Short mmCIF file of C-alpha atoms and ligand atoms in Angstrom, two decimals:
data_model
loop_
_atom_site.label_atom_id
_atom_site.label_comp_id
_atom_site.label_asym_id
_atom_site.label_seq_id
_atom_site.Cartn_x
_atom_site.Cartn_y
_atom_site.Cartn_z
CA MET A 1 14.98 -19.30 13.66
CA SER A 2 11.58 -17.83 13.05
CA THR A 3 10.46 -14.70 14.89
CA ALA A 4 7.26 -14.22 16.89
CA VAL A 5 5.94 -12.09 14.02
CA GLN A 6 6.65 -14.88 11.51
CA GLN A 7 5.08 -17.50 13.81
CA ASN A 8 1.98 -15.31 14.11
CA LEU A 9 1.77 -15.09 10.30
CA VAL A 10 2.04 -18.86 9.87
CA SER A 11 -0.38 -19.85 12.62
CA LYS A 12 -3.05 -17.22 11.85
CA ASN A 13 -2.77 -17.95 8.14
CA GLU A 14 -3.31 -21.66 8.74
CA GLN A 15 -6.61 -20.83 10.42
CA TYR A 16 -7.55 -18.47 7.57
CA ALA A 17 -6.67 -20.95 4.84
CA SER A 18 -8.56 -23.77 6.57
CA LYS A 19 -11.81 -21.85 6.03
CA PHE A 20 -10.90 -20.22 2.72
CA THR A 21 -13.54 -20.58 -0.02
CA GLU A 22 -12.75 -17.72 -2.41
CA GLY A 23 -10.04 -19.26 -4.56
CA ASN A 24 -11.86 -18.56 -7.81
CA LEU A 25 -11.86 -14.77 -7.71
CA GLN A 26 -10.40 -13.04 -10.76
CA SER A 27 -7.48 -10.61 -10.84
CA PRO A 28 -9.35 -7.51 -12.15
CA PRO A 29 -11.28 -5.93 -9.25
CA ALA A 30 -14.95 -6.86 -9.50
CA LYS A 31 -16.18 -3.39 -8.52
CA LYS A 32 -13.53 -1.67 -10.69
CA TYR A 33 -12.09 0.72 -8.12
CA ALA A 34 -8.86 1.45 -6.33
CA VAL A 35 -8.39 2.79 -2.81
CA VAL A 36 -5.30 4.78 -1.81
CA THR A 37 -4.83 5.03 1.94
CA CYS A 38 -2.14 5.19 4.63
CA MET A 39 -0.06 2.26 5.90
CA ASP A 40 -1.10 3.30 9.44
CA ALA A 41 -1.57 0.30 11.74
CA ARG A 42 -4.90 1.64 13.00
CA ILE A 43 -6.60 1.29 9.60
CA ASP A 44 -8.25 -1.93 8.39
CA PRO A 45 -9.45 -0.89 4.92
CA ALA A 46 -11.52 -4.00 4.20
CA ALA A 47 -13.54 -3.55 7.41
CA ALA A 48 -13.56 0.25 7.75
CA TYR A 49 -14.14 1.04 4.09
CA GLY A 50 -16.43 -1.90 3.31
CA ILE A 51 -14.27 -3.62 0.71
CA SER A 52 -15.26 -7.23 0.03
CA LEU A 53 -12.58 -9.66 -1.14
CA GLY A 54 -12.03 -9.28 -4.88
CA ASP A 55 -13.73 -5.89 -5.21
CA ALA A 56 -10.95 -3.28 -5.23
CA HIS A 57 -7.24 -2.66 -5.42
CA VAL A 58 -5.90 -1.34 -2.12
CA ILE A 59 -2.76 0.79 -2.32
CA ARG A 60 -1.16 1.79 0.99
CA ASN A 61 1.92 3.85 1.79
CA ALA A 62 3.07 6.40 4.34
CA GLY A 63 0.41 9.12 4.21
CA GLY A 64 -1.81 7.60 1.54
CA ASN A 65 0.34 9.52 -0.92
CA ALA A 66 -0.88 9.89 -4.50
CA ARG A 67 2.54 10.43 -6.11
CA ASP A 68 3.86 7.26 -4.52
CA ALA A 69 0.77 5.45 -5.76
CA LEU A 70 1.00 6.60 -9.37
CA ARG A 71 2.74 3.51 -10.76
CA SER A 72 0.17 1.27 -9.07
CA LEU A 73 -2.78 3.43 -10.18
CA VAL A 74 -1.70 3.42 -13.83
CA ILE A 75 -1.43 -0.38 -13.71
CA SER A 76 -4.79 -0.57 -11.92
CA GLU A 77 -6.55 1.49 -14.57
CA GLN A 78 -4.74 0.77 -17.80
CA LEU A 79 -4.06 -2.94 -17.31
CA LEU A 80 -6.73 -4.08 -14.85
CA GLY A 81 -9.72 -1.96 -15.80
CA THR A 82 -10.50 0.14 -12.71
CA THR A 83 -12.34 3.40 -13.31
CA GLU A 84 -12.61 5.05 -9.89
CA ILE A 85 -10.25 6.11 -7.10
CA LEU A 86 -11.03 6.72 -3.41
CA LEU A 87 -8.15 8.61 -1.79
CA ILE A 88 -8.48 8.33 2.01
CA LYS A 89 -6.07 10.01 4.44
CA HIS A 90 -6.62 9.96 8.21
CA THR A 91 -6.50 11.90 11.45
CA GLY A 92 -3.42 11.43 13.61
CA CYS A 93 -1.26 10.64 10.58
CA GLY A 94 2.47 10.48 11.28
CA MET A 95 3.04 12.55 8.15
CA LEU A 96 1.61 15.57 10.00
CA THR A 97 4.33 15.39 12.65
CA PHE A 98 7.65 15.97 10.87
CA LYS A 99 9.40 17.77 8.04
CA ASN A 100 11.68 16.34 5.39
CA GLU A 101 14.80 17.70 7.11
CA ASP A 102 13.74 16.06 10.41
CA ALA A 103 13.47 12.64 8.76
CA HIS A 104 16.83 13.00 7.01
CA ALA A 105 18.42 14.09 10.31
CA VAL A 106 17.02 11.01 12.09
CA VAL A 107 18.40 8.74 9.35
CA GLU A 108 21.82 10.35 9.67
CA LYS A 109 21.80 10.13 13.47
CA ASN A 110 20.65 6.48 13.54
CA LEU A 111 22.33 5.09 10.44
CA GLY A 112 25.17 7.44 9.55
CA ALA A 113 26.17 9.75 6.75
CA GLU A 114 26.24 6.99 4.12
CA ALA A 115 22.58 6.12 4.66
CA LYS A 116 21.65 9.80 4.61
CA ARG A 117 23.55 10.23 1.35
CA ASP A 118 21.75 7.25 -0.22
CA LEU A 119 18.43 8.94 0.57
CA ALA A 120 19.56 12.44 -0.43
CA GLY A 121 17.00 12.77 -3.21
CA LEU A 122 14.12 11.28 -1.23
CA ASP A 123 11.06 13.39 -0.49
CA PHE A 124 9.40 11.74 2.51
CA GLN A 125 6.22 13.62 1.52
CA PRO A 126 5.06 14.82 4.93
CA PHE A 127 2.19 17.34 4.98
CA PRO A 128 1.27 20.07 7.50
CA HIS A 129 -2.51 20.20 6.90
CA LEU A 130 -4.71 17.14 6.51
CA GLU A 131 -7.67 18.48 4.50
CA GLN A 132 -5.30 20.42 2.24
CA ALA A 133 -3.21 17.30 1.64
CA VAL A 134 -6.33 15.40 0.53
CA GLU A 135 -7.26 18.19 -1.87
CA ASP A 136 -3.70 18.47 -3.19
CA ASP A 137 -3.47 14.74 -3.89
CA VAL A 138 -6.86 14.62 -5.60
CA ASN A 139 -5.85 17.60 -7.74
CA TYR A 140 -2.53 15.95 -8.57
CA LEU A 141 -4.31 12.83 -9.83
CA LYS A 142 -6.97 14.81 -11.72
CA ALA A 143 -4.26 16.81 -13.49
CA HIS A 144 -2.06 13.85 -14.36
CA LYS A 145 -2.07 12.91 -18.05
CA ALA A 146 -1.84 9.20 -17.25
CA ILE A 147 -5.11 9.28 -15.24
CA PRO A 148 -7.85 9.98 -17.81
CA ASP A 149 -10.70 12.39 -17.04
CA SER A 150 -13.10 9.45 -17.18
CA VAL A 151 -11.68 8.15 -13.88
CA LYS A 152 -13.81 9.39 -10.98
CA ILE A 153 -11.63 10.58 -8.07
CA SER A 154 -12.82 11.54 -4.59
CA GLY A 155 -10.99 12.48 -1.38
CA TRP A 156 -11.86 11.44 2.17
CA ILE A 157 -10.63 11.48 5.76
CA TYR A 158 -10.82 8.49 8.10
CA GLU A 159 -10.94 9.31 11.81
CA VAL A 160 -8.84 6.80 13.77
CA GLU A 161 -10.52 8.01 16.97
CA SER A 162 -14.10 7.28 15.88
CA GLY A 163 -13.79 4.86 12.97
CA LYS A 164 -15.74 7.32 10.81
CA VAL A 165 -15.03 8.38 7.23
CA ARG A 166 -15.95 11.85 6.02
CA SER A 167 -15.98 13.38 2.56
CA VAL A 168 -13.49 16.13 1.70
CA VAL A 169 -13.59 16.59 -2.04
CA MET B 1 -23.62 13.06 -7.39
CA SER B 2 -22.07 10.24 -5.47
CA THR B 3 -21.15 6.99 -7.18
CA ALA B 4 -22.15 3.47 -6.13
CA VAL B 5 -18.58 2.95 -4.88
CA GLN B 6 -18.79 6.09 -2.72
CA GLN B 7 -22.23 5.11 -1.41
CA ASN B 8 -20.85 1.70 -0.47
CA LEU B 9 -17.97 3.38 1.43
CA VAL B 10 -20.35 5.65 3.37
CA SER B 11 -22.94 3.02 4.26
CA LYS B 12 -20.48 0.23 5.16
CA ASN B 13 -18.36 2.69 7.15
CA GLU B 14 -21.42 3.81 9.13
CA GLN B 15 -21.94 0.22 10.23
CA TYR B 16 -18.24 -0.16 11.07
CA ALA B 17 -18.08 3.09 13.08
CA SER B 18 -21.26 2.26 15.00
CA LYS B 19 -19.45 -0.71 16.60
CA PHE B 20 -15.97 0.83 16.73
CA THR B 21 -14.24 0.56 20.11
CA GLU B 22 -10.55 0.93 19.26
CA GLY B 23 -10.17 4.70 19.18
CA ASN B 24 -7.34 4.72 21.70
CA LEU B 25 -4.73 2.82 19.71
CA GLN B 26 -1.38 4.56 19.27
CA SER B 27 0.34 5.46 16.01
CA PRO B 28 3.49 3.29 16.38
CA PRO B 29 2.60 -0.33 15.51
CA ALA B 30 2.20 -2.35 18.73
CA LYS B 31 3.98 -5.42 17.33
CA LYS B 32 6.68 -3.28 15.64
CA TYR B 33 6.52 -4.75 12.16
CA ALA B 34 5.69 -3.73 8.62
CA VAL B 35 4.13 -5.85 5.88
CA VAL B 36 4.77 -5.16 2.19
CA THR B 37 2.27 -6.85 -0.10
CA CYS B 38 0.44 -6.43 -3.40
CA MET B 39 -2.58 -4.16 -4.00
CA ASP B 40 -4.33 -7.21 -5.53
CA ALA B 41 -8.06 -7.25 -4.77
CA ARG B 42 -7.93 -10.90 -3.71
CA ILE B 43 -5.73 -10.20 -0.68
CA ASP B 44 -7.13 -9.16 2.72
CA PRO B 45 -3.91 -8.74 4.73
CA ALA B 46 -5.55 -8.32 8.14
CA ALA B 47 -7.45 -11.59 7.77
CA ALA B 48 -5.03 -13.65 5.67
CA TYR B 49 -1.85 -12.58 7.46
CA GLY B 50 -3.33 -12.36 10.98
CA ILE B 51 -2.75 -8.67 11.60
CA SER B 52 -4.80 -7.25 14.48
CA LEU B 53 -5.74 -3.59 14.40
CA GLY B 54 -2.85 -1.46 15.63
CA ASP B 55 -0.18 -4.16 15.26
CA ALA B 56 1.62 -3.46 11.97
CA HIS B 57 2.11 -1.04 9.12
CA VAL B 58 0.68 -2.42 5.89
CA ILE B 59 2.25 -1.15 2.68
CA ARG B 60 0.58 -2.20 -0.57
CA ASN B 61 1.40 -1.44 -4.19
CA ALA B 62 1.40 -3.19 -7.56
CA GLY B 63 3.45 -6.33 -7.01
CA GLY B 64 4.32 -5.79 -3.35
CA ASN B 65 7.37 -3.96 -4.65
CA ALA B 66 10.19 -3.17 -2.23
CA ARG B 67 11.64 -0.21 -4.15
CA ASP B 68 8.25 1.48 -4.24
CA ALA B 69 7.90 0.82 -0.51
CA LEU B 70 11.28 2.25 0.49
CA ARG B 71 10.02 5.71 1.52
CA SER B 72 7.31 4.12 3.65
CA LEU B 73 9.67 1.56 5.18
CA VAL B 74 12.24 4.18 6.21
CA ILE B 75 9.46 6.18 7.90
CA SER B 76 8.13 3.00 9.50
CA GLU B 77 11.49 2.08 10.99
CA GLN B 78 13.24 5.37 11.64
CA LEU B 79 10.26 7.40 12.82
CA LEU B 80 7.76 4.82 14.10
CA GLY B 81 10.00 2.17 15.59
CA THR B 82 9.31 -0.98 13.57
CA THR B 83 12.08 -3.58 13.49
CA GLU B 84 10.84 -6.33 11.17
CA ILE B 85 9.55 -6.61 7.60
CA LEU B 86 7.39 -9.32 6.03
CA LEU B 87 7.52 -9.07 2.24
CA ILE B 88 4.64 -11.09 0.76
CA LYS B 89 4.06 -11.47 -2.98
CA HIS B 90 1.37 -13.75 -4.41
CA THR B 91 0.44 -16.27 -7.08
CA GLY B 92 -1.49 -14.95 -10.06
CA CYS B 93 0.06 -11.51 -9.71
CA GLY B 94 -0.64 -9.15 -12.59
CA MET B 95 3.04 -8.17 -12.55
CA LEU B 96 3.88 -11.60 -13.98
CA THR B 97 1.81 -10.93 -17.10
CA PHE B 98 3.43 -7.97 -18.88
CA LYS B 99 6.67 -6.18 -19.65
CA ASN B 100 7.47 -2.51 -19.24
CA GLU B 101 7.15 -1.85 -22.96
CA ASP B 102 3.68 -3.48 -23.00
CA ALA B 103 2.44 -1.15 -20.26
CA HIS B 104 3.87 1.93 -21.95
CA ALA B 105 2.27 0.84 -25.26
CA VAL B 106 -1.14 0.45 -23.56
CA VAL B 107 -0.83 3.93 -22.04
CA GLU B 108 0.02 5.41 -25.45
CA LYS B 109 -2.84 3.56 -27.17
CA ASN B 110 -5.43 4.50 -24.54
CA LEU B 111 -4.26 7.94 -23.51
CA GLY B 112 -2.03 9.25 -26.27
CA ALA B 113 1.56 10.25 -26.79
CA GLU B 114 1.48 13.00 -24.14
CA ALA B 115 0.56 10.56 -21.37
CA LYS B 116 3.21 8.12 -22.57
CA ARG B 117 5.79 10.92 -22.55
CA ASP B 118 4.82 11.92 -18.98
CA LEU B 119 5.53 8.34 -17.88
CA ALA B 120 8.67 7.92 -19.98
CA GLY B 121 10.92 7.37 -16.99
CA LEU B 122 8.53 5.06 -15.16
CA ASP B 123 9.56 1.49 -14.42
CA PHE B 124 6.31 -0.40 -13.87
CA GLN B 125 8.40 -3.06 -12.10
CA PRO B 126 6.89 -6.21 -13.57
CA PHE B 127 8.66 -9.49 -12.86
CA PRO B 128 8.84 -12.78 -14.82
CA HIS B 129 9.44 -15.20 -11.91
CA LEU B 130 7.59 -15.07 -8.61
CA GLU B 131 10.04 -16.78 -6.22
CA GLN B 132 12.96 -14.90 -7.78
CA ALA B 133 11.13 -11.60 -7.36
CA VAL B 134 10.63 -12.29 -3.64
CA GLU B 135 14.33 -13.08 -3.23
CA ASP B 136 15.38 -10.03 -5.26
CA ASP B 137 13.23 -7.70 -3.18
CA VAL B 138 14.43 -9.16 0.12
CA ASN B 139 18.03 -8.80 -1.07
CA TYR B 140 17.39 -5.23 -2.17
CA LEU B 141 16.11 -4.32 1.29
CA LYS B 142 18.90 -6.18 3.08
CA ALA B 143 21.52 -4.36 1.02
CA HIS B 144 20.00 -0.91 1.39
CA LYS B 145 21.94 1.42 3.67
CA ALA B 146 18.76 2.99 5.03
CA ILE B 147 17.46 -0.37 6.32
CA PRO B 148 19.83 -1.34 9.14
CA ASP B 149 21.03 -4.93 9.56
CA SER B 150 19.10 -5.11 12.84
CA VAL B 151 15.83 -5.15 10.86
CA LYS B 152 14.69 -8.74 10.33
CA ILE B 153 13.43 -9.28 6.77
CA SER B 154 11.67 -12.37 5.41
CA GLY B 155 10.02 -13.18 2.08
CA TRP B 156 6.79 -15.10 1.48
CA ILE B 157 4.25 -16.07 -1.16
CA TYR B 158 0.50 -15.94 -0.64
CA GLU B 159 -1.54 -18.31 -2.79
CA VAL B 160 -4.74 -16.61 -3.94
CA GLU B 161 -6.13 -20.03 -4.94
CA SER B 162 -5.80 -21.63 -1.49
CA GLY B 163 -5.45 -18.72 0.95
CA LYS B 164 -2.14 -20.21 2.11
CA VAL B 165 1.12 -18.42 2.83
CA ARG B 166 4.46 -20.17 2.29
CA SER B 167 7.98 -19.15 3.22
CA VAL B 168 10.48 -18.29 0.48
CA VAL B 169 13.45 -16.67 2.15
ZN1 ZN C 1 -0.90 7.93 8.22
ZN1 ZN C 2 -0.20 -8.72 -7.42
#
């Protein structure tokens, strides 16, 4: 039996597909850039960051984390020709609200010792300071040998309260 | 000096923010679900999958890979209360076009032995068969101890040529 979430996907997608006219776009991003941002439900990257269909890779994870995005970024640049990265974290991010040990404790409480053990090596990558986290992630990417110096990298913050983006680094 | 990509972000975001009225949305997704899909430039998840602002976490990486998404999914479910996952891969995915050794060879050719060495342990997670990859990722998540059985998981394929989504598992 399909869920309400699945039914929403199917019915909204039918409407989308019925008006779809962009089936000839190519795989390599037309504007040759990649965006790394948070999975947060309050962010619509295409609308908020002005990304037209086909223009950019969009990588999203908890926190807009650069380490988590490394595999995708190397593929984006080395195999699909992108040459610029926008790293965009945001105000009100859940990653500001807990520490690694808190997350592991919640897993153990909800799911038991076995689940906690299976995640023993996992760094959930929370961060205590937003601006600093943007700088740290940009520096991590700039220093990484697999991201060449020719790749332009900038760091930004999106404000979920105002819809505004501001430059950090 | 700002790049054309950065200027596009700033100017398009100014337009977006000037009409923004959804600054009071909460962090936990209103419809309590998470979507895992590819970073591919031809996918606009909000539009194609019918996700309204605030409704769902959207996790994107090269291939819509479940292993890569695990950290984000555990945070989504254990800390932010989501209870359902839509895993959506797509036709024409770049991950169908190479093998791990190809990617490592490209890195070495473009960036040198040091970069290749720094990525020595990296599985780029390509896949040879699309439907099978959807099934494998759904099975991986269903079997994982940190994703409880109460989480509903389904697998889908988005067709970049037609804009249509179809159910796999
Ligand atoms: Zn966030
Ligand atoms: Zn793809």
